[in-house]
Tab-separated table of C-alpha atoms and ligand atoms in Angstrom:
chain	number	residue	atom	x	y	z
A	1	UNK	CA	-0.006	0.016	0.067
A	2	UNK	CA	1.387	3.453	-0.844
A	3	UNK	CA	1.741	5.733	2.029
A	4	UNK	CA	-1.228	7.877	2.886
A	5	UNK	CA	-0.736	11.687	3.002
A	6	UNK	CA	-0.363	13.351	6.296
A	7	UNK	CA	-3.399	15.814	5.971
A	8	UNK	CA	-3.015	17.451	9.307
A	9	UNK	CA	0.546	18.787	8.429
A	10	UNK	CA	-0.992	20.388	5.137
A	11	UNK	CA	-1.796	24.144	5.025
A	12	UNK	CA	-5.271	25.173	3.913
A	13	UNK	CA	-4.020	26.336	0.542
A	14	UNK	CA	-2.252	22.946	-0.110
A	15	UNK	CA	-5.282	20.979	1.182
A	16	UNK	CA	-7.400	23.208	-1.288
A	17	UNK	CA	-5.384	22.264	-4.222
A	18	UNK	CA	-5.474	18.737	-3.369
A	19	UNK	CA	-9.299	18.571	-3.115
A	20	UNK	CA	-9.890	20.406	-6.340
A	21	UNK	CA	-7.507	18.053	-8.016
A	22	UNK	CA	-9.795	15.337	-6.763
A	23	UNK	CA	-12.653	16.827	-8.509
A	24	UNK	CA	-14.250	18.079	-5.411
A	25	UNK	CA	-15.556	21.628	-4.843
A	26	UNK	CA	-13.236	23.972	-3.030
A	27	UNK	CA	-15.361	24.319	0.103
A	28	UNK	CA	-14.834	20.961	1.218
A	29	UNK	CA	-11.307	21.761	1.956
A	30	UNK	CA	-12.494	24.400	4.309
A	31	UNK	CA	-14.833	21.994	6.111
A	32	UNK	CA	-12.089	19.301	6.269
A	33	UNK	CA	-9.551	21.819	7.592
A	34	UNK	CA	-12.074	23.151	10.213
A	35	UNK	CA	-12.675	19.401	11.516
A	36	UNK	CA	-8.844	19.136	11.771
A	37	UNK	CA	-7.892	22.115	13.252
A	38	UNK	CA	-10.798	23.734	15.066
A	39	UNK	CA	-12.885	20.689	16.143
A	40	UNK	CA	-9.784	18.350	16.392
A	41	UNK	CA	-11.171	15.155	15.146
A	42	UNK	CA	-8.803	12.088	14.986
A	43	UNK	CA	-11.029	10.145	12.189
A	44	UNK	CA	-12.743	10.878	9.021
A	45	UNK	CA	-15.601	8.964	10.272
A	46	UNK	CA	-16.177	12.040	12.616
A	47	UNK	CA	-16.678	14.445	9.748
A	48	UNK	CA	-20.243	14.222	9.952
A	49	UNK	CA	-20.860	17.153	7.056
A	50	UNK	CA	-19.272	14.897	4.442
A	51	UNK	CA	-21.007	12.189	2.874
A	52	UNK	CA	-20.158	8.640	3.642
A	53	UNK	CA	-18.329	7.865	0.425
A	54	UNK	CA	-16.345	11.058	0.591
A	55	UNK	CA	-15.156	9.926	4.114
A	56	UNK	CA	-14.160	6.687	2.909
A	57	UNK	CA	-12.292	8.004	-0.170
A	58	UNK	CA	-10.522	10.323	2.248
A	59	UNK	CA	-9.625	7.700	4.483
A	60	UNK	CA	-7.916	5.735	1.702
A	61	UNK	CA	-5.737	8.593	0.600
A	62	UNK	CA	-4.969	10.534	4.193
A	63	UNK	CA	-4.070	9.667	7.468
A	64	UNK	CA	-4.681	11.749	10.562
A	65	UNK	CA	-1.752	11.821	12.936
A	66	UNK	CA	-3.149	12.005	16.478
A	67	UNK	CA	-1.756	12.035	20.011
A	68	UNK	CA	-3.673	9.771	22.153
A	69	UNK	CA	-3.544	10.155	25.982
A	70	UNK	CA	-1.646	7.174	27.545
A	71	UNK	CA	-1.005	9.004	31.051
A	72	UNK	CA	-2.329	12.031	32.395
A	73	UNK	CA	-1.215	13.645	35.787
A	74	UNK	CA	-2.763	16.617	37.301
A	75	UNK	CA	-0.786	18.719	39.801
A	76	UNK	CA	-2.855	18.881	43.198
A	77	UNK	CA	-0.699	22.147	43.991
A	78	UNK	CA	-1.010	24.209	40.955
A	79	UNK	CA	-3.401	22.418	38.345
A	80	UNK	CA	-0.518	21.876	35.891
A	81	UNK	CA	-1.253	18.774	33.779
A	82	UNK	CA	1.352	16.606	32.241
A	83	UNK	CA	0.609	14.436	29.348
A	84	UNK	CA	2.109	11.462	27.933
A	85	UNK	CA	0.704	10.761	24.528
A	86	UNK	CA	1.114	7.748	22.270
A	87	UNK	CA	1.617	8.673	18.409
A	88	UNK	CA	0.198	6.665	15.311
A	89	UNK	CA	3.667	4.594	15.364
A	90	UNK	CA	3.547	3.782	18.962
A	91	UNK	CA	6.224	6.295	20.038
A	92	UNK	CA	5.475	8.499	23.096
A	93	UNK	CA	6.122	12.119	23.677
A	94	UNK	CA	5.509	14.591	26.884
A	95	UNK	CA	3.526	17.636	26.747
A	96	UNK	CA	2.552	20.048	29.955
A	97	UNK	CA	-0.396	22.190	30.116
A	98	UNK	CA	0.165	25.233	32.440
A	99	UNK	CA	-2.479	27.374	33.986
A	100	UNK	CA	-1.480	30.968	34.560
A	101	UNK	CA	-3.506	34.185	35.204
A	102	UNK	CA	-3.602	35.069	31.668
A	103	UNK	CA	-4.805	31.723	30.449
A	104	UNK	CA	-3.457	28.385	29.503
A	105	UNK	CA	0.153	28.010	28.227
A	106	UNK	CA	1.315	24.553	26.633
A	107	UNK	CA	4.996	23.014	26.602
A	108	UNK	CA	5.172	20.968	23.594
A	109	UNK	CA	7.703	18.485	22.066
A	110	UNK	CA	9.413	18.780	18.752
A	111	UNK	CA	11.354	15.406	18.640
A	112	UNK	CA	10.956	11.949	20.400
A	113	UNK	CA	14.082	12.338	22.591
A	114	UNK	CA	16.796	14.584	21.795
A	115	UNK	CA	20.549	14.300	20.643
A	116	UNK	CA	21.985	17.444	22.205
A	117	UNK	CA	23.429	15.463	25.345
A	118	UNK	CA	22.925	18.373	27.753
A	119	UNK	CA	24.130	16.823	30.958
A	120	UNK	CA	21.235	17.890	33.255
A	121	UNK	CA	18.429	17.058	30.965
A	122	UNK	CA	16.640	13.720	31.027
A	123	UNK	CA	15.150	13.843	27.312
A	124	UNK	CA	18.590	13.238	25.851
A	125	UNK	CA	19.520	10.302	27.711
A	126	UNK	CA	18.482	7.742	25.004
A	127	UNK	CA	19.008	9.939	22.204
A	128	UNK	CA	16.578	11.186	19.478
A	129	UNK	CA	14.517	8.505	17.786
A	130	UNK	CA	13.096	10.802	15.234
A	131	UNK	CA	11.642	14.416	14.631
A	132	UNK	CA	7.968	14.966	15.090
A	133	UNK	CA	5.806	15.719	12.072
A	134	UNK	CA	4.065	19.194	11.904
A	135	UNK	CA	0.747	17.164	12.678
A	136	UNK	CA	2.096	15.554	15.683
A	137	UNK	CA	3.177	18.793	17.097
A	138	UNK	CA	-0.352	20.309	16.488
A	139	UNK	CA	-2.210	16.854	17.925
A	140	UNK	CA	-0.341	17.682	21.130
A	141	UNK	CA	-2.173	20.887	21.494
A	142	UNK	CA	-5.422	19.724	19.918
A	143	UNK	CA	-5.863	16.599	22.218
A	144	UNK	CA	-5.372	18.511	25.466
A	145	UNK	CA	-7.719	21.241	24.295
A	146	UNK	CA	-10.469	18.653	23.060
A	147	UNK	CA	-10.011	16.569	26.368
A	148	UNK	CA	-10.358	19.425	28.919
A	149	UNK	CA	-12.478	21.807	26.912
A	150	UNK	CA	-10.141	24.657	26.915
A	151	UNK	CA	-8.277	26.849	24.466
A	152	UNK	CA	-4.424	27.553	25.062
A	153	UNK	CA	-3.242	31.132	24.361
A	154	UNK	CA	0.418	30.470	24.721
A	155	UNK	CA	2.595	27.853	23.184
A	156	UNK	CA	6.289	27.216	24.289
A	157	UNK	CA	8.508	24.706	22.426
A	158	UNK	CA	10.335	23.493	25.275
A	159	UNK	CA	9.545	20.023	25.532
A	160	UNK	CA	11.531	17.256	24.385
A	161	UNK	CA	13.893	17.853	21.387
A	162	UNK	CA	15.492	20.600	19.524
A	163	UNK	CA	13.202	22.520	17.454
A	164	UNK	CA	15.763	23.997	15.325
A	165	UNK	CA	16.888	20.604	14.267
A	166	UNK	CA	13.289	19.902	13.054
A	167	UNK	CA	13.348	23.201	11.234
A	168	UNK	CA	11.051	22.608	8.284
A	169	UNK	CA	8.307	21.105	10.223
A	170	UNK	CA	8.586	23.664	13.074
A	171	UNK	CA	7.963	26.541	10.567
A	172	UNK	CA	5.218	24.403	9.026
A	173	UNK	CA	3.746	23.980	12.397
A	174	UNK	CA	3.867	27.736	13.352
A	175	UNK	CA	2.266	28.617	10.011
A	176	UNK	CA	-0.713	26.329	10.796
A	177	UNK	CA	-1.125	27.246	14.518
A	178	UNK	CA	-1.228	31.092	13.590
A	179	UNK	CA	-3.387	30.725	10.783
A	180	UNK	CA	-6.977	32.489	10.845
A	181	UNK	CA	-8.450	29.357	9.673
A	182	UNK	CA	-7.035	27.177	12.253
A	183	UNK	CA	-6.345	27.826	15.971
A	184	UNK	CA	-5.367	31.469	15.233
A	185	UNK	CA	-2.745	31.928	18.115
A	186	UNK	CA	-0.737	35.036	17.991
A	187	UNK	CA	3.061	34.426	17.009
A	188	UNK	CA	3.879	36.814	19.763
A	189	UNK	CA	2.290	34.102	22.328
A	190	UNK	CA	4.757	31.592	21.057
A	191	UNK	CA	8.134	30.756	22.114
A	192	UNK	CA	10.758	28.581	20.585
A	193	UNK	CA	13.784	27.472	22.363
A	194	UNK	CA	17.071	26.338	21.313
A	195	UNK	CA	20.270	25.103	22.825
A	196	UNK	CA	21.988	27.258	20.108
A	197	UNK	CA	22.102	25.758	16.986
A	198	UNK	CA	23.953	28.905	15.408
A	199	UNK	CA	23.433	28.433	11.538
A	200	UNK	CA	19.710	27.941	12.204
A	201	UNK	CA	19.459	31.202	14.317
A	202	UNK	CA	20.611	33.013	11.141
A	203	UNK	CA	18.542	31.279	8.881
A	204	UNK	CA	15.518	31.998	11.118
A	205	UNK	CA	16.255	35.711	11.248
A	206	UNK	CA	15.851	35.938	7.577
A	207	UNK	CA	12.319	35.217	8.013
A	208	UNK	CA	11.941	38.020	10.496
A	209	UNK	CA	9.626	35.780	12.916
A	210	UNK	CA	7.382	37.331	15.357
A	211	UNK	CA	7.680	34.628	17.881
A	212	UNK	CA	9.940	34.958	20.924
A	213	UNK	CA	13.449	32.968	20.571
A	214	UNK	CA	14.553	31.557	23.831
A	215	UNK	CA	18.097	30.505	24.096
A	216	UNK	CA	19.085	28.030	26.587
A	217	UNK	CA	22.552	29.637	27.912
A	218	UNK	CA	22.852	28.067	31.364
A	219	UNK	CA	26.414	29.355	31.618
A	220	UNK	CA	28.351	32.720	31.220
A	221	UNK	CA	31.472	31.158	29.652
A	222	UNK	CA	32.925	28.364	27.489
A	223	UNK	CA	34.436	26.582	30.353
A	224	UNK	CA	31.334	25.996	32.093
A	225	UNK	CA	29.076	25.646	29.127
A	226	UNK	CA	31.128	23.105	27.527
A	227	UNK	CA	31.126	20.983	30.306
A	228	UNK	CA	27.359	20.962	30.663
A	229	UNK	CA	26.246	21.653	27.044
A	230	UNK	CA	28.250	19.487	24.301
A	231	UNK	CA	26.659	21.714	21.766
A	232	UNK	CA	28.754	24.580	22.998
A	233	UNK	CA	32.016	22.531	21.720
A	234	UNK	CA	30.633	23.322	18.245
A	235	UNK	CA	29.338	27.026	18.641
A	236	UNK	CA	30.886	28.578	21.423
A	237	UNK	CA	29.518	31.247	23.988
A	238	UNK	CA	30.835	34.331	21.852
A	239	UNK	CA	29.780	32.883	18.412
A	240	UNK	CA	26.267	32.148	19.948
A	241	UNK	CA	25.948	35.602	21.575
A	242	UNK	CA	27.190	37.270	18.159
A	243	UNK	CA	24.197	35.242	16.450
A	244	UNK	CA	21.899	36.455	19.083
A	245	UNK	CA	22.858	40.184	18.674
A	246	UNK	CA	22.287	39.764	14.861
A	247	UNK	CA	19.064	38.186	15.432
A	248	UNK	CA	17.887	41.111	17.537
A	249	UNK	CA	19.308	43.574	15.061
A	250	UNK	CA	17.223	41.988	12.062
A	251	UNK	CA	13.878	41.166	13.890
A	252	UNK	CA	13.820	44.046	16.544
A	253	UNK	CA	12.699	41.270	19.060
A	254	UNK	CA	13.821	40.639	22.583
A	255	UNK	CA	15.688	37.272	23.001
A	256	UNK	CA	14.978	35.245	26.202
A	257	UNK	CA	17.926	33.688	27.781
A	258	UNK	CA	17.316	30.383	30.100
A	259	UNK	CA	19.574	29.888	32.875
A	260	UNK	CA	18.913	26.781	35.067
A	261	UNK	CA	20.722	27.483	38.512
A	262	UNK	CA	22.662	24.442	39.548
A	263	UNK	CA	24.250	24.661	42.805
A	264	UNK	CA	28.074	24.955	42.491
A	265	UNK	CA	28.003	24.558	38.882
A	266	UNK	CA	26.758	27.863	37.326
A	267	UNK	CA	25.070	29.900	40.298
A	268	UNK	CA	28.134	32.071	41.818
A	269	UNK	CA	28.087	35.693	42.166
A	270	UNK	CA	31.061	35.581	39.861
A	271	UNK	CA	29.200	33.750	37.274
A	272	UNK	CA	26.160	36.418	37.580
A	273	UNK	CA	28.806	39.288	36.977
A	274	UNK	CA	30.209	37.670	34.006
A	275	UNK	CA	26.861	36.869	32.478
A	276	UNK	CA	25.884	40.429	33.079
A	277	UNK	CA	28.843	41.839	31.497
A	278	UNK	CA	28.597	39.583	28.166
A	279	UNK	CA	24.756	40.355	27.862
A	280	UNK	CA	25.059	44.171	28.787
A	281	UNK	CA	23.542	46.329	25.984
A	282	UNK	CA	21.448	43.521	24.395
A	283	UNK	CA	17.734	43.592	24.014
A	284	UNK	CA	17.102	40.491	26.051
A	285	UNK	CA	15.703	38.847	29.102
A	286	UNK	CA	17.125	36.407	31.602
A	287	UNK	CA	14.912	33.643	32.894
A	288	UNK	CA	16.387	31.987	35.935
A	289	UNK	CA	14.951	28.586	36.682
A	290	UNK	CA	15.789	26.366	39.777
A	291	UNK	CA	17.118	23.425	38.063
A	292	UNK	CA	14.895	20.275	38.011
A	293	UNK	CA	16.409	17.694	39.888
A	294	UNK	CA	16.183	14.360	37.811
A	295	UNK	CA	16.954	11.038	39.100
A	296	UNK	CA	19.395	10.187	36.163
A	297	UNK	CA	21.992	12.933	37.275
A	298	UNK	CA	23.294	14.587	40.397
A	299	UNK	CA	22.840	18.061	39.953
A	300	UNK	CA	21.393	19.977	42.729
A	301	UNK	CA	19.119	23.035	42.222
A	302	UNK	CA	20.267	26.066	43.635
A	303	UNK	CA	18.558	27.478	46.759
A	304	UNK	CA	15.942	30.332	46.597
A	305	UNK	CA	18.397	32.542	48.333
A	306	UNK	CA	21.057	31.993	45.693
A	307	UNK	CA	18.463	32.505	42.840
A	308	UNK	CA	17.695	35.946	44.685
A	309	UNK	CA	21.384	36.979	45.024
A	310	UNK	CA	22.217	35.979	41.521
A	311	UNK	CA	19.134	37.841	40.070
A	312	UNK	CA	19.873	41.064	41.997
A	313	UNK	CA	23.295	41.263	40.736
A	314	UNK	CA	21.995	40.658	36.978
A	315	UNK	CA	19.364	43.484	37.681
A	316	UNK	CA	21.932	45.870	39.319
A	317	UNK	CA	23.788	45.622	36.219
A	318	UNK	CA	20.991	46.419	34.013
A	319	UNK	CA	19.882	42.917	32.720
A	320	UNK	CA	16.040	42.567	33.211
A	321	UNK	CA	15.671	39.109	35.024
A	322	UNK	CA	12.849	36.850	36.420
A	323	UNK	CA	12.862	33.891	38.500
A	324	UNK	CA	10.346	31.190	37.073
A	325	UNK	CA	8.131	29.337	39.413
A	326	UNK	CA	8.353	25.617	39.457
A	327	UNK	CA	5.309	24.340	38.235
A	328	UNK	CA	3.811	20.855	38.891
A	329	UNK	CA	6.563	19.632	41.326
A	330	UNK	CA	4.314	16.753	42.462
A	331	UNK	CA	3.887	15.118	38.810
A	332	UNK	CA	7.364	14.931	37.296
A	333	UNK	CA	6.488	17.922	35.202
A	334	UNK	CA	10.117	18.397	34.084
A	335	UNK	CA	11.725	17.318	30.745
A	336	UNK	CA	11.732	13.850	29.940
A	337	UNK	CA	10.956	12.267	33.271
A	338	UNK	CA	7.374	10.965	32.726
A	339	UNK	CA	8.290	9.211	29.567
A	340	UNK	CA	11.391	7.434	30.993
A	341	UNK	CA	9.792	6.331	34.168
A	342	UNK	CA	6.669	4.960	31.913
A	343	UNK	CA	9.042	2.996	29.651
A	344	UNK	CA	11.073	1.704	32.497
A	345	UNK	CA	7.643	0.609	34.371
A	346	UNK	CA	6.528	-1.027	31.194
A	347	UNK	CA	9.823	-2.968	30.789
A	348	UNK	CA	9.700	-4.139	34.351
A	349	UNK	CA	6.190	-5.667	33.932
B	1	LIG	N1	16.408	21.794	22.843
B	1	LIG	C1	15.666	23.158	23.423
B	1	LIG	C2	14.471	23.061	23.973
B	1	LIG	C3	14.037	21.851	24.884
B	1	LIG	S1	14.581	21.996	26.464
B	1	LIG	C4	16.587	23.655	24.196
B	1	LIG	O1	17.716	23.355	24.596
B	1	LIG	O2	16.327	24.981	24.588
B	1	LIG	C5	13.555	23.156	27.387
B	1	LIG	C6	14.504	23.844	28.227
B	1	LIG	O3	14.548	23.042	29.608
B	1	LIG	C7	16.041	24.250	27.924
B	1	LIG	O4	16.228	25.566	28.297
B	1	LIG	C8	16.625	23.142	28.595
B	1	LIG	O5	18.063	23.473	28.834
B	1	LIG	C9	15.648	23.043	30.151
B	1	LIG	N2	16.107	21.741	30.931
B	1	LIG	C10	16.557	20.702	30.383
B	1	LIG	N3	16.766	19.904	31.748
B	1	LIG	C11	16.530	20.684	32.638
B	1	LIG	C12	16.538	20.556	34.074
B	1	LIG	N4	16.887	19.359	34.774
B	1	LIG	N5	16.350	21.735	34.902
B	1	LIG	C13	16.025	22.780	34.515
B	1	LIG	N6	16.000	23.093	33.096
B	1	LIG	C14	16.184	22.032	32.189
């Protein structure tokens, strides 16, 4: 059997072209697109305003890639919901839904696992099985919205994987999710996070994107960053920050630097001063995160006092800084843990 087309990864113009080439009226494309992107159905049988024959013929030619809930944990502390989804091919991915005063924000994965090898991160331990399709990134959002009867207002690509290494599918995802005929989420409410794939940052700035670029910096210099992030040996801190400066100049958008505070590793006053001097004058923002302690490594998160002192040094030196709250501490809401534990439990049965 020839492979069926991935219909949920198609833009409305692409779908319209297909539908017309099948000899069908153009408005059918709009109806199907709305089922896929506004009503989030996972089967053609559910598209009740289409004839049975048409549904059967669509089923033959197209596949709907879905994300089915395998595990769902809701934090009793702050309402954060963590999903483990199963994809059509049996792989699993993690997604986290967070509730804020302004609405719901969702953290989605871009790959199954990750190849970047950051030493503090649980998502990368088994490497990257494959990149996600556009439809599989969308489905993570759609399933949560369908099950909870909510709409998310903010999206962060900060789950498993390196989005800039799934570049084309990521751009297509952004195109569809911000489209008026789909979820219509403002690009300004979307953040894309990278560990620092410098050539892709240059490629991206050509597009003058409106979403926020987050850069996982986590260290003020090559010495520390080389030790915790292997990607730094390919593109060092200065090369990365040069790319960030160019990105800001090209897009006029503020960059957000992520900095996970790990006790005794990157959290001294000296680190704060060095970071401040390197970021001085940049249109940027530093997001300090108490590192999530994961079973697979020995890193210890910095104390609240250390975070505060570090933030004060940055602020004093003119760097806008926030300290991120830890959400869902009771449900393993951080990077890669739910999936790993689920796989481990399954293999122990
Ligand atoms: N690959 C991308 C996006 C996925 S990781 C990137 O590197 O940015 C999302 C964020 O979580 C990154 O900032 C990553 O460095 C951070 N992270 C991973 N493990 C963590 C941990 N144990 N504690 C705190 N932050 C962590």
